[in-house]
XYZ file of C-alpha atoms in Angstrom:
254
model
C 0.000 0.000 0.000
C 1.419 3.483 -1.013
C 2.410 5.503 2.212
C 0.578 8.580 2.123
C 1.841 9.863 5.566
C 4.788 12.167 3.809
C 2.070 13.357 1.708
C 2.366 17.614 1.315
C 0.330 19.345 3.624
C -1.911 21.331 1.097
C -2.962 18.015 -1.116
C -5.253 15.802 0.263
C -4.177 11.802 0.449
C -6.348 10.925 -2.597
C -4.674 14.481 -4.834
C -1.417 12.680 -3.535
C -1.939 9.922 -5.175
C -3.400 10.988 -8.602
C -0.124 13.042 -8.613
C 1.825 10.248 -8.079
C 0.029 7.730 -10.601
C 0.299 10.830 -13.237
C 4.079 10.931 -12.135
C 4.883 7.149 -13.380
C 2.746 8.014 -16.824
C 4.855 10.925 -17.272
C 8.245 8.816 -16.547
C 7.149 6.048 -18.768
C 6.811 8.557 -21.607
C 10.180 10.233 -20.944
C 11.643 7.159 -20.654
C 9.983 5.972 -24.210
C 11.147 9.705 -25.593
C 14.715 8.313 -24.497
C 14.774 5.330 -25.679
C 13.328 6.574 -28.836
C 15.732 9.186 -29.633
C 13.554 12.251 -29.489
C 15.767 13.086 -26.243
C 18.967 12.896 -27.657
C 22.191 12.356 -24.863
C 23.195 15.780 -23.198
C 20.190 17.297 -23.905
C 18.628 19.432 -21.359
C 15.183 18.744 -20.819
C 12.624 21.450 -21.734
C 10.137 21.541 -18.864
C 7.906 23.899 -20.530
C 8.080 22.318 -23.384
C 7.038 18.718 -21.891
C 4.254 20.080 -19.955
C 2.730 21.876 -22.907
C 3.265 18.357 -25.083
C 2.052 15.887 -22.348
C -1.084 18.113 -21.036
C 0.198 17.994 -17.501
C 1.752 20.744 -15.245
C 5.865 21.381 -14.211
C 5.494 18.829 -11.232
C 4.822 15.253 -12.172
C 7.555 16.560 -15.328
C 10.076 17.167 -12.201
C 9.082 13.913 -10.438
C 9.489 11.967 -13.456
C 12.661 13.222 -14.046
C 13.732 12.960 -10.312
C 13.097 9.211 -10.855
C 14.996 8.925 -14.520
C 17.991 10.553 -12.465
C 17.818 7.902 -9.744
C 17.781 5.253 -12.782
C 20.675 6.663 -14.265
C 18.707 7.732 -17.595
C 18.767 11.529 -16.480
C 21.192 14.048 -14.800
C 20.697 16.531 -12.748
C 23.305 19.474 -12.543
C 23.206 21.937 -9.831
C 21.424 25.499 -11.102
C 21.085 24.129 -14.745
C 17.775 21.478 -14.494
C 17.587 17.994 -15.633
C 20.040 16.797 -18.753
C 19.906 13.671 -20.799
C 22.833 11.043 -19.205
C 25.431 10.634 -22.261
C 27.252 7.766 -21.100
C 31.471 7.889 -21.891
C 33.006 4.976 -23.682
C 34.599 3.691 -20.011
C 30.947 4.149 -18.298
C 29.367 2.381 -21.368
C 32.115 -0.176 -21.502
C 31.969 -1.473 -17.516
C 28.168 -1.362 -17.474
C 27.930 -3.404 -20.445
C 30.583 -6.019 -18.961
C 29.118 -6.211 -15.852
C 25.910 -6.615 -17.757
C 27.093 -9.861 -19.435
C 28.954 -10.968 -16.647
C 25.499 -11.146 -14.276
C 23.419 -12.144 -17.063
C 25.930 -15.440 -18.074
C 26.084 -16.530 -14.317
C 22.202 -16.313 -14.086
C 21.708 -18.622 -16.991
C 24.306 -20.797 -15.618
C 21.744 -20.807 -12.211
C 19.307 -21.392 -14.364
C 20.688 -24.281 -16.517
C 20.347 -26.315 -13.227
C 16.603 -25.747 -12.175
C 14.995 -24.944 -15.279
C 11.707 -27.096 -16.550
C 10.198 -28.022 -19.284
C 7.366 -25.174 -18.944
C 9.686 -22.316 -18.305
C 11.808 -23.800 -21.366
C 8.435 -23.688 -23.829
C 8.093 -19.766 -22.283
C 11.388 -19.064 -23.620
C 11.371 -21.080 -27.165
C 7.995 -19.007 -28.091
C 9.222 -15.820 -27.119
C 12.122 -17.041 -29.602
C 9.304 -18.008 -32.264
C 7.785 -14.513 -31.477
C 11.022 -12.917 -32.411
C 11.360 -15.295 -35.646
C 8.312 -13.930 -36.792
C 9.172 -9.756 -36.398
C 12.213 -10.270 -37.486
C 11.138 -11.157 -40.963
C 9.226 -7.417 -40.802
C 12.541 -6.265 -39.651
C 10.813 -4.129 -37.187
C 12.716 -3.073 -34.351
C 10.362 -1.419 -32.918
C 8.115 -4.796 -32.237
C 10.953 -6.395 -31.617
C 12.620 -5.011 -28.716
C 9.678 -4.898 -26.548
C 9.886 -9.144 -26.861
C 13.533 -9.042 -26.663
C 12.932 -7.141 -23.297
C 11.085 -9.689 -22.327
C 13.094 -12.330 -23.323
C 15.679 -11.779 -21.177
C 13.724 -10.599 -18.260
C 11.989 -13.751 -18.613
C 15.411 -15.562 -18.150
C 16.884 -13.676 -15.812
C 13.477 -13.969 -13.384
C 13.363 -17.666 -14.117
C 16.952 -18.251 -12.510
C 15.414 -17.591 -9.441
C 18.067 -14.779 -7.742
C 16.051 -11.607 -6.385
C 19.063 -9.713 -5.959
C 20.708 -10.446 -9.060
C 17.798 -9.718 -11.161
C 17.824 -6.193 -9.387
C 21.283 -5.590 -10.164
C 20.851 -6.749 -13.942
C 17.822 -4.845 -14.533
C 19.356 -1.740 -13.160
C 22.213 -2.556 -15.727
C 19.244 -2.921 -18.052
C 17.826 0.405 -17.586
C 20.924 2.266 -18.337
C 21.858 0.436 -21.125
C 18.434 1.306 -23.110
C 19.841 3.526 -25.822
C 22.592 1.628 -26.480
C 20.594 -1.783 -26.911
C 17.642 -0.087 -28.727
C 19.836 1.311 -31.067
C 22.040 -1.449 -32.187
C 19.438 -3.758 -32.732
C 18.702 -1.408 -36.061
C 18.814 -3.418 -38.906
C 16.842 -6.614 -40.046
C 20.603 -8.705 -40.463
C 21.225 -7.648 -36.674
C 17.487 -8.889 -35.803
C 18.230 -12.149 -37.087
C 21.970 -12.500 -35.396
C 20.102 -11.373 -31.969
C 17.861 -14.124 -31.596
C 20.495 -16.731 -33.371
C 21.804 -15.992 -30.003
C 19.293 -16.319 -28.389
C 18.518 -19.545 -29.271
C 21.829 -20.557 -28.563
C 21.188 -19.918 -24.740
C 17.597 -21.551 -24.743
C 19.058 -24.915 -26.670
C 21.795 -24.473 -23.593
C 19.343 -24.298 -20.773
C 17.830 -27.068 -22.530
C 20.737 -29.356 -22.610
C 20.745 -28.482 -18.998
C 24.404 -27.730 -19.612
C 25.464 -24.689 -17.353
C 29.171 -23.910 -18.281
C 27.593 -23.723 -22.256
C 24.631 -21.459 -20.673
C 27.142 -19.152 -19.127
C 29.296 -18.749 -22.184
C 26.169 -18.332 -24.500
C 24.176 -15.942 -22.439
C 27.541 -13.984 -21.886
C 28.892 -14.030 -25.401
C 25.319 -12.447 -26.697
C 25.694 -9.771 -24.378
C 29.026 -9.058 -25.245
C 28.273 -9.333 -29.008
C 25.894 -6.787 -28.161
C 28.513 -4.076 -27.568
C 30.083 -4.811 -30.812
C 27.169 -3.973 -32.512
C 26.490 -0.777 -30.731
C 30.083 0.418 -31.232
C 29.581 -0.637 -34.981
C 26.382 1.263 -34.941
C 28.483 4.491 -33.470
C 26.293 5.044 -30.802
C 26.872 7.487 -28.079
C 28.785 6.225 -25.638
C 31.183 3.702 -28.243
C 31.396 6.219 -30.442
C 35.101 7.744 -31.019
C 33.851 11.375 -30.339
C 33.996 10.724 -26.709
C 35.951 10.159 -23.966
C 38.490 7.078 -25.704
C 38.929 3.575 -23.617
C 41.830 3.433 -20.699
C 45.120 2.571 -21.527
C 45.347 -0.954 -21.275
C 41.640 -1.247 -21.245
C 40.371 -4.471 -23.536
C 37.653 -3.858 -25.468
C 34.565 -5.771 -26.536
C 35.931 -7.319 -29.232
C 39.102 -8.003 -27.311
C 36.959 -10.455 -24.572
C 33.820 -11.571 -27.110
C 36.154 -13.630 -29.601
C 33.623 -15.862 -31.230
C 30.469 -14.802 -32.585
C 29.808 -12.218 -34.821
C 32.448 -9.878 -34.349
């Protein structure tokens, strides 16, 4: 039950909660505006502007954002207001590794406990994705991708990993949404994914580990072919030293 007991003094419990439910439809449309491109990385964000698109006043824009900053989607600087996140290459680089790190030991759990019903969940989201990707639509598709993997990485049974990874998840958005932008990388995205699924299947956990990881790796090749912000060379450039995707994902489709 929502706790209304910090609840302003001049709004009543019930306006405190219509604020807050119009909050969360706010932030879901930001977030969609972020993922989507029409808030592009550095950005500030236009409060005016927002309020007078969505229909709804400054505050539940402010909330929202407040939120999007705590998810690592939005900045806030001092003075200035709210600012897309641009991630740098090194930011992009360790989120992404860590990513594929959490997400290849999770189907490894997985690979041990998994059954037959949570296996048929996964092969028709795969058969889902078969079918978009023959529209080529990325758009359809990365709302059953999403799921995909959240599916997985629920089914492996770990609350506290699954937090972790979907907190990876929600920074990583832009990045994912845009690399997945072409019908050849639709197709090569869900070759991998059935890769993991005929792992889990095999019950075979070292194979689940190194499928589950290599497809997140492969992912950052793709985004750094697809020059997105935050791979792209006109940012901050990797660490001396530093290996980079294509350094630790030998295999697949680099």
């Amino acid at each position: 039950m929502t706790d209304t007991t910090n609840a302003p003094h001049n709004l009543s419990a019930i306006d405190f909660l219509r604020t807050r439910s119009l909050a969360n439809v706010v932030q879901a449309e930001i977030e969609r505006m972020i993922i989507d491109g029409e808030l592009k990385p550095n950005e500030r964000v236009n409060e005016n502007g927002l309020s007078q698109r969505l229909g709804v006043s400054r505050g539940p824009i402010r909330e929202a954002c407040s939120a999007l900053a705590a998810m690592g989607l939005i900045e806030i600087i001092p003075n200035r207001g709210f600012f897309i996140r641009a991630l740098t290459n090194d930011e992009a680089q360790d989120l992404s590794e860590a990513r594929a790190g959490v997400f290849g030991c999770m189907a490894m759990m997985l690979a041990e406990r998994i059954t037959d019903a949570q296996i048929a969940i996964l092969r028709a989201l795969l058969a889902r994705m078969d079918e978009i990707v023959k529209l080529g639509d990325v758009h359809i598709y990365y709302p059953v991708n999403l799921e995909f993997h959240k599916q997985l990485t629920h089914m492996a049974g770990n609350n506290r990993l699954e937090l972790i990874y979907q907190s990876f998840v929600r920074e990583l958005h832009i990045q994912r949404y845009r690399a997945l932008s072409s019908r050849d990388v639709l197709h090569i995205s869900n070759q991998e994914h059935r890769a993991i699924v005929d792992a889990l299947e095999a019950r075979d956990p070292v194979r689940s580990l190194i499928a589950a990881r290599t497809h997140i790796l492969n992912g950052i090749v793709r985004t750094r072919q697809a020059g997105q912000p935050g791979f792209g060379d006109q940012v901050a450039p990797q660490k001396p030293g530093r290996k980079t995707a294509s350094d630790t994902a030998s295999g697949e489709n680099i």
